[in-house]
Amino acid sequence: MSGPYDLVVIGTGPGGYVCAIRASQLGMKVAVVEKRVSHGGTCLNVGCIPSKALLHASELFDEAGHGFAKMGIDVSPKLDLEKMMAFKAEGVKGNVDGIAYLMKKNKIDTYHGLGSIAAPAVVRVTPENGGEATDLETKSIVIATGSDVARLPGIDIDEKQVVSSTGALELQQVPKKLLVVGAGVIGLELGSVWRRLGAEVHVVEYLDRIVPGMDLEVATQFQKILIKQGFTFQLGAKVTGLERNGSLCTVTVEPAAGGEAQKIEADVVLVAIGRVPYTEGLGLEESGVAIDNRRRIVVDNHFQTNVKGIYAIGDVIAGPMLAHKAEDEGVAVAEILAGQSGHVNYGVIPGVIYTAPEVATVGKTEEELKEAGIEYKAGKFPFLANGRAKVNRTTEGFVKVLADANTDRVLGVHMIGPHVGELIAEAAVIMEFGGSAEDLARTCHAHPTLTEAVKEAALAVDKRPIHM
Ligand code: FAD
Ligand code: NAI
């Protein structure tokens, strides 16, 4: 038996490693258990970080081929995919090494192997190579085991021809045709990567719209822009079968509402229909930890499960499957364990899609406000009227601010346009402080910046934008 620890965290993704660091800062003796060789979880190893590296590199490749000439830069880019993949791998290594450093710096003991709950106060670490298990004695356990790819029944993911996001980040050559199942965040980000590198990209989506849950006006504009970029969409359709014929896949697609099936050929099929909580091998049943009908661990508002001393955070519990949501829960649970009043404001969790242009959103959508019967005013400002966007020729998109009709409090901000993934932070701060559209409008914004579009949208709430 090793320990005793105040806290053992199972899983070192953004939820787990951040929780461990915050707990250590608060004076706890902490250990983490990770089954991967490196820390950082899905996000750093096969998610946020590698996808952003490829999005960045492929965006520059596309820009060099299509945008540079207009600025008087005459180049003909040539793709070296192997080098681009090495660029991505280097970025991942830099990030995961950084977490290993932070574990040491914060004096956190690290164990590699499969973590399971042997008893409410004991975590068992079983090395993946089958070596002898180690038991860790601890006052509290935080489960931060994240999520895994959701699969389509009867369709085997081999990560070569039929891939999840993990395989789509590792393709050895640009597919001639990529069929994406699911017009969500992964499908559109990774579809963008391969589209820019030369693939024909066809997206099959079950619903009659893309990016469900996002503001509909933003989603509609987003789809139009993606179509201009060469995407094709088949909405209200589902994949019901797949056959491999040598180097090609033949995919059967049917209307979601039923009807005649159609066969589509593709070199690579990306299954991106969501993710499911990962609880395999944790010993949840044996320890009596309750899960819901979507296999998410059930927690109370202190992140505690039905078993005293066992907590859970991140993708393995309910809520948006986002790295920053997992991180904030990690901080909150560490503070709660230290007797403080850590909490997460689920009303203000930004969401960003890192395509070009980017999509960013925080707070309530117009559809949600209408459904809740909340009276609101909307102010919208297009990037076409923003000086910086105009001079950079990145004028696609707009910023929309939604404010309470009576109090002017900002209830939601939705954007599509250049660098909006950065602009959204301002909206999150104003909402966190309970600020109004007038507060945003009266804040001095540097000129010429894209941020002025946020200020103008806030002015537009009161029908007084200057540049429109
Ligand atoms: P994870 O990051 O999944 O970490 C869980 C860790 O637990 C893993 O390392 C796993 O190996 C380990 N583990 C599991 N079971 C055990 C066990 N029994 N014992 C020991 N270790 C175990 N989110 C964003 O906010 N922004 C993005 O840009 C973004 N991009 C993404 C791109 C892709 C392609 C994908 C797939 C996801 C992306 N996400 C993004 C989502 C983000 O990765 C997750 O929301 C986030 O990683 C969740 O963090 P977590 O700590 O809950 O779990
Ligand atoms: P998603 O939930 O974003 O999208 C899945 C899409 O697939 C939905 O539009 C859904 O309607 C559709 N779908 C479901 N079943 C289908 C079927 N049988 N046929 C056709 N379409 C079907 O899930 P995605 O894109 O897989 O991403 C998983 C998670 O990863 C998300 O929760 C997301 O938050 C996170 N992520 C976040 C990123 C970011 O923040 N930039 C980037 C990538 C992933």
Coordinates of C-alpha atoms in Angstrom, one line a residue, residues 27 56 139 150 154 157 180 192 219 259 289 306 327 335 356:
G27 CA -1.5 21.8 0.5
H56 CA -3.2 26.0 -38.2
K139 CA -9.0 10.2 1.7
A150 CA -19.1 7.0 -30.1
G154 CA -22.1 -2.5 -37.3
I157 CA -13.4 1.7 -37.0
V180 CA -17.7 12.6 -42.7
S192 CA -11.7 21.5 -42.9
A219 CA -24.9 27.8 -38.0
G259 CA -36.9 6.3 -47.7
V289 CA -21.0 4.4 -8.0
N306 CA -23.4 8.7 -4.4
E327 CA -10.4 22.2 -16.1
E335 CA -11.2 23.8 -3.7
A356 CA -11.7 29.5 -40.8

